[in-house]
PDB file of C-alpha atoms in Angstrom:
ATOM      1  CA  MET A   1      71.870 -64.932-155.267  1.00 52.00           C
ATOM      2  CA  VAL A   2      72.003 -64.618-158.871  1.00 53.00           C
ATOM      3  CA  PHE A   3      72.504 -67.558-161.493  1.00 57.00           C
ATOM      4  CA  GLY A   4      74.520 -67.763-165.001  1.00 55.00           C
ATOM      5  CA  TRP A   5      75.622 -65.572-166.355  1.00 51.00           C
ATOM      6  CA  PHE A   6      75.738 -65.555-170.293  1.00 48.00           C
ATOM      7  CA  ARG A   7      77.123 -62.826-172.562  1.00 47.00           C
ATOM      8  CA  ARG A   8      77.113 -62.284-175.774  1.00 47.00           C
ATOM      9  CA  ARG A   9      79.481 -59.800-177.369  1.00 46.00           C
ATOM     10  CA  ASP A  10      80.596 -58.071-180.538  1.00 47.00           C
ATOM     11  CA  PRO A  11      81.618 -54.250-181.363  1.00 58.00           C
ATOM     12  CA  ALA A  12      78.806 -52.045-180.759  1.00 84.00           C
ATOM     13  CA  VAL A  13      76.457 -54.127-178.041  1.00 93.00           C
ATOM     14  CA  THR A  14      77.168 -56.991-174.963  1.00 95.00           C
ATOM     15  CA  ILE A  15      73.808 -58.479-174.092  1.00 97.00           C
ATOM     16  CA  GLU A  16      74.281 -59.880-170.523  1.00 97.00           C
ATOM     17  CA  VAL A  17      70.633 -61.660-168.943  1.00 98.00           C
ATOM     18  CA  THR A  18      70.806 -63.136-165.371  1.00 98.00           C
ATOM     19  CA  THR A  19      67.811 -64.901-163.127  1.00 98.00           C
ATOM     20  CA  ASP A  20      66.425 -64.935-159.954  1.00 98.00           C
ATOM     21  CA  ARG A  21      67.061 -68.846-160.019  1.00 97.00           C
ATOM     22  CA  PRO A  22      67.582 -71.531-161.937  1.00 97.00           C
ATOM     23  CA  THR A  23      63.794 -73.540-161.636  1.00 98.00           C
ATOM     24  CA  TYR A  24      60.696 -72.525-161.506  1.00 98.00           C
ATOM     25  CA  ARG A  25      57.228 -74.330-161.409  1.00 98.00           C
ATOM     26  CA  PRO A  26      53.721 -73.801-162.995  1.00 97.00           C
ATOM     27  CA  GLY A  27      52.986 -70.860-161.765  1.00 97.00           C
ATOM     28  CA  ASP A  28      56.063 -69.228-159.982  1.00 98.00           C
ATOM     29  CA  THR A  29      57.067 -66.107-161.859  1.00 98.00           C
ATOM     30  CA  VAL A  30      60.717 -65.693-163.342  1.00 98.00           C
ATOM     31  CA  SER A  31      62.416 -62.697-161.890  1.00 98.00           C
ATOM     32  CA  ALA A  32      65.313 -61.654-164.634  1.00 98.00           C
ATOM     33  CA  ARG A  33      67.535 -58.618-164.932  1.00 98.00           C
ATOM     34  CA  VAL A  34      69.123 -57.871-168.291  1.00 98.00           C
ATOM     35  CA  ARG A  35      71.735 -55.252-168.490  1.00 97.00           C
ATOM     36  CA  VAL A  36      72.993 -54.134-171.958  1.00 97.00           C
ATOM     37  CA  THR A  37      76.094 -52.437-173.222  1.00 96.00           C
ATOM     38  CA  SER A  38      76.319 -50.122-175.950  1.00 94.00           C
ATOM     39  CA  SER A  39      79.698 -48.381-177.916  1.00 93.00           C
ATOM     40  CA  LYS A  40      77.484 -45.603-179.687  1.00 91.00           C
ATOM     41  CA  ASP A  41      74.085 -44.381-179.206  1.00 93.00           C
ATOM     42  CA  MET A  42      71.224 -46.408-180.969  1.00 92.00           C
ATOM     43  CA  ASP A  43      68.375 -43.584-181.781  1.00 92.00           C
ATOM     44  CA  ASP A  44      65.408 -46.194-182.698  1.00 93.00           C
ATOM     45  CA  ALA A  45      66.155 -48.852-180.267  1.00 95.00           C
ATOM     46  CA  VAL A  46      64.301 -51.794-179.528  1.00 96.00           C
ATOM     47  CA  VAL A  47      64.971 -54.107-176.657  1.00 97.00           C
ATOM     48  CA  GLU A  48      62.732 -56.532-175.867  1.00 97.00           C
ATOM     49  CA  LEU A  49      62.283 -59.700-173.177  1.00 98.00           C
ATOM     50  CA  SER A  50      60.266 -62.926-173.179  1.00 98.00           C
ATOM     51  CA  LEU A  51      59.923 -65.739-171.192  1.00 98.00           C
ATOM     52  CA  GLU A  52      59.606 -69.006-174.517  1.00 98.00           C
ATOM     53  CA  ARG A  53      58.979 -72.678-174.669  1.00 97.00           C
ATOM     54  CA  ILE A  54      61.092 -74.650-177.600  1.00 97.00           C
ATOM     55  CA  VAL A  55      59.963 -77.588-178.808  1.00 96.00           C
ATOM     56  CA  GLU A  56      62.179 -80.101-180.483  1.00 95.00           C
ATOM     57  CA  VAL A  57      62.151 -83.278-181.712  1.00 92.00           C
ATOM     58  CA  PRO A  58      65.885 -84.521-183.123  1.00 86.00           C
ATOM     59  CA  GLY A  59      66.232 -85.869-185.870  1.00 79.00           C
ATOM     60  CA  ASN A  60      63.511 -84.422-188.918  1.00 79.00           C
ATOM     61  CA  GLY A  61      64.347 -80.938-187.602  1.00 78.00           C
ATOM     62  CA  ALA A  62      60.681 -80.343-185.671  1.00 84.00           C
ATOM     63  CA  CYS A  63      60.871 -76.734-183.647  1.00 91.00           C
ATOM     64  CA  ASP A  64      57.735 -75.215-181.935  1.00 92.00           C
ATOM     65  CA  ARG A  65      59.073 -71.869-180.467  1.00 94.00           C
ATOM     66  CA  ALA A  66      56.736 -68.767-178.767  1.00 95.00           C
ATOM     67  CA  ALA A  67      56.414 -66.657-176.260  1.00 97.00           C
ATOM     68  CA  VAL A  68      54.466 -66.847-173.085  1.00 98.00           C
ATOM     69  CA  ALA A  69      54.899 -63.701-171.792  1.00 98.00           C
ATOM     70  CA  GLY A  70      57.126 -60.775-172.258  1.00 97.00           C
ATOM     71  CA  ARG A  71      57.677 -56.893-172.582  1.00 97.00           C
ATOM     72  CA  TYR A  72      59.100 -54.332-175.019  1.00 97.00           C
ATOM     73  CA  LEU A  73      61.851 -52.223-172.651  1.00 97.00           C
ATOM     74  CA  LEU A  74      62.669 -49.931-175.386  1.00 96.00           C
ATOM     75  CA  ASP A  75      60.662 -49.863-178.509  1.00 95.00           C
ATOM     76  CA  GLY A  76      61.845 -46.946-181.027  1.00 94.00           C
ATOM     77  CA  GLU A  77      62.986 -45.152-178.584  1.00 95.00           C
ATOM     78  CA  THR A  78      67.241 -43.733-177.903  1.00 94.00           C
ATOM     79  CA  LEU A  79      69.634 -46.017-176.611  1.00 95.00           C
ATOM     80  CA  ALA A  80      72.527 -43.887-175.757  1.00 95.00           C
ATOM     81  CA  ALA A  81      76.090 -45.235-175.311  1.00 95.00           C
ATOM     82  CA  GLY A  82      76.949 -46.608-172.034  1.00 96.00           C
ATOM     83  CA  GLU A  83      75.484 -49.676-169.896  1.00 96.00           C
ATOM     84  CA  ARG A  84      71.274 -50.056-169.077  1.00 96.00           C
ATOM     85  CA  GLU A  85      69.972 -52.515-166.783  1.00 97.00           C
ATOM     86  CA  TRP A  86      66.641 -53.587-165.834  1.00 98.00           C
ATOM     87  CA  THR A  87      64.728 -56.183-163.544  1.00 98.00           C
ATOM     88  CA  VAL A  88      61.404 -57.458-164.630  1.00 98.00           C
ATOM     89  CA  GLU A  89      59.561 -60.310-163.594  1.00 98.00           C
ATOM     90  CA  LEU A  90      57.959 -62.655-166.085  1.00 98.00           C
ATOM     91  CA  PRO A  91      55.145 -65.600-165.314  1.00 98.00           C
ATOM     92  CA  VAL A  92      55.461 -68.971-165.599  1.00 98.00           C
ATOM     93  CA  PRO A  93      52.038 -70.999-167.174  1.00 98.00           C
ATOM     94  CA  ARG A  94      50.302 -72.929-164.844  1.00 97.00           C
ATOM     95  CA  ARG A  95      48.934 -74.375-167.911  1.00 97.00           C
ATOM     96  CA  THR A  96      51.222 -77.742-168.671  1.00 96.00           C
ATOM     97  CA  THR A  97      49.718 -79.098-170.874  1.00 95.00           C
ATOM     98  CA  PRO A  98      47.778 -77.838-174.328  1.00 95.00           C
ATOM     99  CA  PRO A  99      44.239 -75.997-174.489  1.00 96.00           C
ATOM    100  CA  ALA A 100      41.436 -77.351-175.964  1.00 93.00           C
ATOM    101  CA  GLU A 101      40.350 -73.578-176.309  1.00 93.00           C
ATOM    102  CA  PRO A 102      42.230 -69.907-175.890  1.00 90.00           C
ATOM    103  CA  ASP A 103      39.577 -69.562-172.776  1.00 93.00           C
ATOM    104  CA  ASP A 104      41.287 -72.524-170.958  1.00 95.00           C
ATOM    105  CA  CYS A 105      44.810 -70.269-170.556  1.00 95.00           C
ATOM    106  CA  ALA A 106      42.699 -67.964-168.943  1.00 94.00           C
ATOM    107  CA  ASP A 107      45.471 -66.362-165.409  1.00 95.00           C
ATOM    108  CA  GLU A 108      45.213 -62.938-164.274  1.00 96.00           C
ATOM    109  CA  ARG A 109      48.675 -62.909-164.189  1.00 97.00           C
ATOM    110  CA  TYR A 110      48.773 -62.013-167.410  1.00 97.00           C
ATOM    111  CA  PRO A 111      47.261 -58.957-169.838  1.00 96.00           C
ATOM    112  CA  PRO A 112      45.037 -59.546-172.336  1.00 96.00           C
ATOM    113  CA  SER A 113      46.814 -60.389-175.593  1.00 96.00           C
ATOM    114  CA  GLY A 114      46.146 -61.058-179.201  1.00 96.00           C
ATOM    115  CA  ASP A 115      43.424 -58.154-180.244  1.00 95.00           C
ATOM    116  CA  ALA A 116      43.094 -58.052-177.593  1.00 95.00           C
ATOM    117  CA  ALA A 117      46.147 -56.478-176.037  1.00 96.00           C
ATOM    118  CA  ALA A 118      46.651 -52.548-175.558  1.00 94.00           C
ATOM    119  CA  GLU A 119      47.871 -50.746-179.241  1.00 91.00           C
ATOM    120  CA  GLY A 120      51.988 -51.630-179.582  1.00 91.00           C
ATOM    121  CA  SER A 121      52.394 -54.386-176.310  1.00 95.00           C
ATOM    122  CA  TYR A 122      54.655 -56.963-176.858  1.00 97.00           C
ATOM    123  CA  ASP A 123      51.664 -59.139-175.654  1.00 97.00           C
ATOM    124  CA  ALA A 124      49.798 -58.916-179.268  1.00 97.00           C
ATOM    125  CA  TRP A 125      52.469 -61.123-180.315  1.00 95.00           C
ATOM    126  CA  ILE A 126      50.949 -63.647-177.808  1.00 97.00           C
ATOM    127  CA  GLU A 127      47.707 -65.668-178.834  1.00 95.00           C
ATOM    128  CA  PRO A 128      45.706 -66.217-175.543  1.00 95.00           C
ATOM    129  CA  GLN A 129      45.586 -70.568-176.040  1.00 95.00           C
ATOM    130  CA  GLU A 130      49.848 -69.712-175.493  1.00 96.00           C
ATOM    131  CA  ARG A 131      49.099 -68.848-172.467  1.00 97.00           C
ATOM    132  CA  TRP A 132      51.058 -72.917-171.076  1.00 97.00           C
ATOM    133  CA  GLY A 133      53.305 -75.025-171.935  1.00 96.00           C
ATOM    134  CA  PRO A 134      54.547 -78.433-170.949  1.00 97.00           C
ATOM    135  CA  PRO A 135      57.943 -78.575-168.599  1.00 98.00           C
ATOM    136  CA  THR A 136      61.191 -79.231-169.864  1.00 97.00           C
ATOM    137  CA  SER A 137      61.879 -82.736-170.535  1.00 95.00           C
ATOM    138  CA  LEU A 138      65.588 -83.155-172.291  1.00 92.00           C
ATOM    139  CA  GLY A 139      65.397 -86.619-173.009  1.00 89.00           C
ATOM    140  CA  ARG A 140      65.372 -89.170-175.988  1.00 91.00           C
ATOM    141  CA  GLY A 141      62.481 -88.505-178.981  1.00 93.00           C
ATOM    142  CA  VAL A 142      61.391 -84.795-177.910  1.00 94.00           C
ATOM    143  CA  HIS A 143      62.874 -81.837-176.102  1.00 94.00           C
ATOM    144  CA  VAL A 144      60.864 -79.051-174.257  1.00 97.00           C
ATOM    145  CA  ARG A 145      63.513 -76.642-173.141  1.00 97.00           C
ATOM    146  CA  TRP A 146      62.976 -72.821-171.353  1.00 98.00           C
ATOM    147  CA  ALA A 147      65.108 -69.665-172.284  1.00 98.00           C
ATOM    148  CA  VAL A 148      64.314 -66.185-171.408  1.00 98.00           C
ATOM    149  CA  ARG A 149      65.816 -64.335-174.380  1.00 98.00           C
ATOM    150  CA  CYS A 150      67.041 -60.941-175.105  1.00 98.00           C
ATOM    151  CA  GLU A 151      66.763 -59.042-178.496  1.00 97.00           C
ATOM    152  CA  VAL A 152      68.415 -55.819-178.594  1.00 96.00           C
ATOM    153  CA  GLY A 153      68.469 -53.417-181.409  1.00 93.00           C
ATOM    154  CA  GLU A 154      68.056 -51.008-184.581  1.00 90.00           C
ATOM    155  CA  GLY A 155      65.293 -52.342-187.096  1.00 82.00           C
ATOM    156  CA  LYS A 156      66.066 -55.830-188.974  1.00 82.00           C
ATOM    157  CA  ASP A 157      70.186 -56.100-187.161  1.00 86.00           C
ATOM    158  CA  ARG A 158      69.057 -57.633-184.033  1.00 91.00           C
ATOM    159  CA  GLN A 159      71.417 -58.895-181.034  1.00 94.00           C
ATOM    160  CA  GLN A 160      70.172 -61.805-179.343  1.00 95.00           C
ATOM    161  CA  GLN A 161      71.530 -63.635-175.866  1.00 97.00           C
ATOM    162  CA  GLU A 162      68.983 -66.537-173.938  1.00 97.00           C
ATOM    163  CA  GLN A 163      69.522 -67.198-170.357  1.00 98.00           C
ATOM    164  CA  PRO A 164      67.751 -71.301-170.046  1.00 98.00           C
ATOM    165  CA  VAL A 165      65.743 -71.436-166.695  1.00 98.00           C
ATOM    166  CA  VAL A 166      64.057 -75.046-166.060  1.00 98.00           C
ATOM    167  CA  VAL A 167      60.498 -75.486-165.446  1.00 98.00           C
ATOM    168  CA  LEU A 168      60.035 -78.655-163.008  1.00 98.00           C
ATOM    169  CA  ALA A 169      56.719 -81.222-163.670  1.00 97.00           C
ATOM    170  CA  PRO A 170      54.041 -80.906-160.745  1.00 95.00           C
ATOM    171  CA  PRO A 171      52.826 -83.872-159.173  1.00 95.00           C
ATOM    172  CA  LEU A 172      49.679 -85.527-161.261  1.00 91.00           C
ATOM    173  CA  ALA A 173      46.513 -86.552-159.370  1.00 90.00           C
ATOM    174  CA  VAL A 174      44.679 -88.076-162.259  1.00 78.00           C
ATOM    175  CA  ALA A 175      44.357 -91.452-162.346  1.00 75.00           C
ATOM    176  CA  PRO A 176      45.989 -93.763-164.726  1.00 73.00           C
ATOM    177  CA  PRO A 177      43.206 -95.420-167.220  1.00 82.00           C
ATOM    178  CA  PRO A 178      43.413-100.157-167.090  1.00 88.00           C
ATOM    179  CA  ALA A 179      46.547-101.500-168.361  1.00 93.00           C
ATOM    180  CA  ARG A 180      45.880-103.015-172.843  1.00 95.00           C
ATOM    181  CA  HIS A 181      46.954-104.990-174.308  1.00 96.00           C
ATOM    182  CA  ARG A 182      49.957-105.226-176.739  1.00 92.00           C
ATOM    183  CA  GLY A 183      49.760-106.973-179.691  1.00 88.00           C
ATOM    184  CA  GLU A 184      47.052-108.483-182.467  1.00 87.00           C
ATOM    185  CA  GLY A 185      44.824-110.824-181.819  1.00 89.00           C
ATOM    186  CA  GLU A 186      43.061-112.698-178.627  1.00 92.00           C
ATOM    187  CA  PRO A 187      45.690-112.597-175.696  1.00 94.00           C
ATOM    188  CA  ALA A 188      46.878-116.350-173.977  1.00 94.00           C
ATOM    189  CA  CYS A 189      46.485-114.105-170.666  1.00 96.00           C
ATOM    190  CA  THR A 190      44.807-111.757-169.182  1.00 97.00           C
ATOM    191  CA  ILE A 191      46.943-109.274-167.036  1.00 97.00           C
ATOM    192  CA  THR A 192      46.082-107.042-164.854  1.00 96.00           C
ATOM    193  CA  PHE A 193      47.952-104.273-162.269  1.00 96.00           C
ATOM    194  CA  SER A 194      46.870-103.381-158.526  1.00 95.00           C
ATOM    195  CA  GLY A 195      47.794-101.626-156.065  1.00 94.00           C
ATOM    196  CA  LEU A 196      49.822 -98.462-157.923  1.00 93.00           C
ATOM    197  CA  PRO A 197      49.777 -94.965-156.971  1.00 92.00           C
ATOM    198  CA  ALA A 198      46.865 -93.279-157.551  1.00 90.00           C
ATOM    199  CA  GLY A 199      48.732 -90.462-159.401  1.00 93.00           C
ATOM    200  CA  SER A 200      52.321 -89.632-160.595  1.00 95.00           C
ATOM    201  CA  VAL A 201      55.004 -91.226-159.368  1.00 96.00           C
ATOM    202  CA  ARG A 202      58.372 -88.876-158.729  1.00 97.00           C
ATOM    203  CA  VAL A 203      61.866 -89.499-160.308  1.00 97.00           C
ATOM    204  CA  GLY A 204      64.109 -91.558-157.454  1.00 97.00           C
ATOM    205  CA  SER A 205      61.025 -93.865-156.217  1.00 97.00           C
ATOM    206  CA  SER A 206      59.836 -96.801-155.943  1.00 97.00           C
ATOM    207  CA  VAL A 207      56.758 -97.632-157.865  1.00 96.00           C
ATOM    208  CA  GLY A 208      54.878-101.241-157.054  1.00 95.00           C
ATOM    209  CA  GLY A 209      51.780-103.281-156.734  1.00 96.00           C
ATOM    210  CA  ARG A 210      50.525-106.283-156.912  1.00 97.00           C
ATOM    211  CA  LEU A 211      50.161-108.376-161.384  1.00 97.00           C
ATOM    212  CA  ARG A 212      46.596-111.177-161.094  1.00 97.00           C
ATOM    213  CA  LEU A 213      46.908-113.427-164.220  1.00 98.00           C
ATOM    214  CA  VAL A 214      44.363-114.927-165.069  1.00 97.00           C
ATOM    215  CA  ALA A 215      45.034-117.719-168.700  1.00 97.00           C
ATOM    216  CA  HIS A 216      43.089-118.057-171.108  1.00 96.00           C
ATOM    217  CA  GLN A 217      45.383-121.594-172.172  1.00 94.00           C
ATOM    218  CA  GLU A 218      47.769-123.269-170.772  1.00 95.00           C
ATOM    219  CA  ILE A 219      50.903-121.269-170.851  1.00 96.00           C
ATOM    220  CA  ASP A 220      54.583-122.764-169.740  1.00 95.00           C
ATOM    221  CA  ALA A 221      56.791-119.636-169.078  1.00 96.00           C
ATOM    222  CA  ARG A 222      60.659-118.796-168.909  1.00 96.00           C
ATOM    223  CA  GLY A 223      59.128-116.292-165.922  1.00 97.00           C
ATOM    224  CA  VAL A 224      57.164-112.933-165.627  1.00 98.00           C
ATOM    225  CA  ARG A 225      58.775-109.097-165.503  1.00 98.00           C
ATOM    226  CA  VAL A 226      57.504-105.215-165.140  1.00 98.00           C
ATOM    227  CA  ASP A 227      59.283-103.355-167.331  1.00 98.00           C
ATOM    228  CA  LEU A 228      59.595 -99.477-166.834  1.00 98.00           C
ATOM    229  CA  VAL A 229      58.901 -98.117-170.849  1.00 98.00           C
ATOM    230  CA  ARG A 230      59.694 -94.820-171.854  1.00 97.00           C
ATOM    231  CA  VAL A 231      58.179 -94.097-174.792  1.00 96.00           C
ATOM    232  CA  ALA A 232      58.382 -90.889-176.757  1.00 96.00           C
ATOM    233  CA  ARG A 233      56.216 -90.488-179.875  1.00 94.00           C
ATOM    234  CA  SER A 234      53.884 -88.149-181.914  1.00 92.00           C
ATOM    235  CA  ASP A 235      50.372 -86.967-180.674  1.00 87.00           C
ATOM    236  CA  PRO A 236      47.646 -87.724-182.997  1.00 83.00           C
ATOM    237  CA  ALA A 237      48.948 -89.844-185.394  1.00 82.00           C
ATOM    238  CA  ASP A 238      50.884 -92.035-182.245  1.00 86.00           C
ATOM    239  CA  ASP A 239      54.037 -92.294-183.821  1.00 92.00           C
ATOM    240  CA  VAL A 240      56.386 -93.612-181.918  1.00 93.00           C
ATOM    241  CA  LEU A 241      59.837 -91.882-181.828  1.00 93.00           C
ATOM    242  CA  THR A 242      62.475 -93.116-179.431  1.00 95.00           C
ATOM    243  CA  TRP A 243      61.396 -96.333-176.569  1.00 95.00           C
ATOM    244  CA  ASP A 244      63.495 -96.572-174.043  1.00 97.00           C
ATOM    245  CA  VAL A 245      63.376 -99.366-171.121  1.00 98.00           C
ATOM    246  CA  ILE A 246      64.689 -97.701-168.258  1.00 97.00           C
ATOM    247  CA  ALA A 247      64.397 -99.930-165.250  1.00 98.00           C
ATOM    248  CA  THR A 248      63.439-103.342-164.738  1.00 98.00           C
ATOM    249  CA  ALA A 249      61.958-106.185-162.367  1.00 98.00           C
ATOM    250  CA  THR A 250      60.975-110.002-161.360  1.00 98.00           C
ATOM    251  CA  ALA A 251      58.098-111.088-160.685  1.00 98.00           C
ATOM    252  CA  SER A 252      58.520-114.727-161.279  1.00 97.00           C
ATOM    253  CA  ASP A 253      60.515-117.282-162.052  1.00 97.00           C
ATOM    254  CA  ALA A 254      59.856-119.894-164.265  1.00 97.00           C
ATOM    255  CA  LEU A 255      56.533-120.854-163.973  1.00 96.00           C
ATOM    256  CA  GLY A 256      53.431-122.655-165.407  1.00 96.00           C
ATOM    257  CA  LEU A 257      50.025-120.848-166.369  1.00 97.00           C
ATOM    258  CA  ARG A 258      46.650-123.041-166.150  1.00 97.00           C
ATOM    259  CA  PRO A 259      43.020-121.408-166.866  1.00 96.00           C
ATOM    260  CA  ARG A 260      40.813-121.002-164.406  1.00 89.00           C
ATOM    261  CA  GLN A 261      43.806-120.960-161.898  1.00 96.00           C
ATOM    262  CA  PRO A 262      44.715-117.213-161.079  1.00 97.00           C
ATOM    263  CA  ARG A 263      47.951-116.435-160.216  1.00 97.00           C
ATOM    264  CA  ASP A 264      49.637-113.130-158.515  1.00 98.00           C
ATOM    265  CA  PHE A 265      52.548-111.898-157.962  1.00 98.00           C
ATOM    266  CA  ALA A 266      53.781-108.577-156.418  1.00 98.00           C
ATOM    267  CA  PHE A 267      56.377-106.736-157.873  1.00 98.00           C
ATOM    268  CA  SER A 268      59.096-103.252-157.154  1.00 98.00           C
ATOM    269  CA  LEU A 269      61.251-100.864-159.173  1.00 98.00           C
ATOM    270  CA  VAL A 270      62.004 -97.569-159.405  1.00 98.00           C
ATOM    271  CA  VAL A 271      62.113 -94.629-161.597  1.00 98.00           C
ATOM    272  CA  PRO A 272      65.550 -93.208-162.063  1.00 97.00           C
ATOM    273  CA  ALA A 273      66.364 -89.779-160.499  1.00 96.00           C
ATOM    274  CA  ASP A 274      67.674 -88.818-163.892  1.00 95.00           C
ATOM    275  CA  ALA A 275      64.857 -89.496-165.657  1.00 96.00           C
ATOM    276  CA  SER A 276      62.628 -86.691-167.788  1.00 95.00           C
ATOM    277  CA  PRO A 277      59.271 -86.111-166.262  1.00 97.00           C
ATOM    278  CA  SER A 278      56.127 -87.245-168.655  1.00 96.00           C
ATOM    279  CA  VAL A 279      55.350 -84.531-171.030  1.00 95.00           C
ATOM    280  CA  ASP A 280      52.203 -83.376-173.453  1.00 94.00           C
ATOM    281  CA  THR A 281      52.492 -80.897-176.108  1.00 94.00           C
ATOM    282  CA  GLU A 282      50.672 -80.439-178.717  1.00 92.00           C
ATOM    283  CA  GLY A 283      52.486 -82.724-181.465  1.00 91.00           C
ATOM    284  CA  TYR A 284      54.798 -84.679-178.880  1.00 94.00           C
ATOM    285  CA  VAL A 285      53.905 -87.019-175.710  1.00 95.00           C
ATOM    286  CA  VAL A 286      56.496 -88.239-173.264  1.00 96.00           C
ATOM    287  CA  GLU A 287      55.072 -91.369-171.008  1.00 94.00           C
ATOM    288  CA  TYR A 288      56.239 -94.397-169.182  1.00 96.00           C
ATOM    289  CA  LEU A 289      54.792 -97.350-169.202  1.00 97.00           C
ATOM    290  CA  LEU A 290      54.419-100.092-166.881  1.00 97.00           C
ATOM    291  CA  ARG A 291      55.014-102.971-169.089  1.00 97.00           C
ATOM    292  CA  ALA A 292      54.096-106.820-167.628  1.00 98.00           C
ATOM    293  CA  VAL A 293      56.404-109.606-169.904  1.00 98.00           C
ATOM    294  CA  ILE A 294      55.183-113.009-169.780  1.00 98.00           C
ATOM    295  CA  ASP A 295      58.134-114.449-171.518  1.00 97.00           C
ATOM    296  CA  ARG A 296      56.726-117.505-173.134  1.00 94.00           C
ATOM    297  CA  PRO A 297      59.517-120.084-174.847  1.00 91.00           C
ATOM    298  CA  ARG A 298      58.952-120.080-179.004  1.00 87.00           C
ATOM    299  CA  ARG A 299      56.517-117.950-178.229  1.00 89.00           C
ATOM    300  CA  SER A 300      55.243-114.196-178.860  1.00 91.00           C
ATOM    301  CA  ASP A 301      55.587-112.763-175.825  1.00 94.00           C
ATOM    302  CA  THR A 302      52.214-112.185-173.976  1.00 96.00           C
ATOM    303  CA  VAL A 303      52.316-108.266-172.678  1.00 97.00           C
ATOM    304  CA  TRP A 304      50.413-105.424-171.415  1.00 98.00           C
ATOM    305  CA  ASP A 305      50.802-101.825-170.977  1.00 97.00           C
ATOM    306  CA  HIS A 306      49.434 -99.335-168.075  1.00 96.00           C
ATOM    307  CA  VAL A 307      50.495 -96.247-168.298  1.00 95.00           C
ATOM    308  CA  ILE A 308      51.668 -94.294-165.255  1.00 95.00           C
ATOM    309  CA  ALA A 309      53.118 -90.468-165.409  1.00 95.00           C
ATOM    310  CA  VAL A 310      56.072 -88.860-164.013  1.00 97.00           C
ATOM    311  CA  HIS A 311      56.871 -86.195-162.139  1.00 97.00           C
ATOM    312  CA  ASN A 312      60.278 -84.431-160.388  1.00 96.00           C
ATOM    313  CA  SER A 313      58.659 -81.253-158.763  1.00 94.00           C
ATOM    314  CA  ASP A 314      56.797 -81.820-154.574  1.00 87.00           C
TER     315      ASP A 314
END
């Protein structure tokens, strides 16, 4: 079975690109089929195919596009009038977060790249540290897309066609950092989370745990809630691009908190099934926060954030 025939026509060339399936996990291989139909002979033809990641920030025009794998199917050769077809295997990177150094992207599935690539190879255009890529994430703030791109032509006269594919986010086993107070000055109450999953949470599933509230002064609150917040921000500048509450749960109705009298509350909420996964790119981050909020009348709310990760692949 093949998915998604995409076609671009001009008077001379038709390019068709298909993939063996629409979604892939890190470490999978895309089997791509390319069909080029030319209405004339091309004596110095180039046909190239690549798997590319595209990171965009809507609104500010920022776009980082890089090939992680590719091949020249023809390079300065004759493309006779008629139809030619190729099938190419393109590995999806195993690494989903930015590398600290080029060796972090070492993967035996890829040939040498950059200066170490064979002369005339497509891999000469790919630097070793580019063999990675965050999963697809199409929520507000940051867009991460993947596509198989084919380009055909002579000299600067080129036509191209893309077939979008989706790279899923795998589960993560890393425990998140502890909760932190959001706001300036000393908090009126310390909030700690317990009972949370040790790793990332799958979209569509529930996440729950317990809150412990330790007041440092008397507090009369209208209630305590936990929000699930999706944040897209720049990294390392930490400028927030978008901030959205996507789920909420009530932990307690109105209550009074007194010093040296800890209070414990359970909570549970559901990560929406259409939530985009957590991503970490070279310039931008999408993360999720469990935000515990003590709603205080006529005073600033007391807020503590606990980072969690979200995935969408088993």
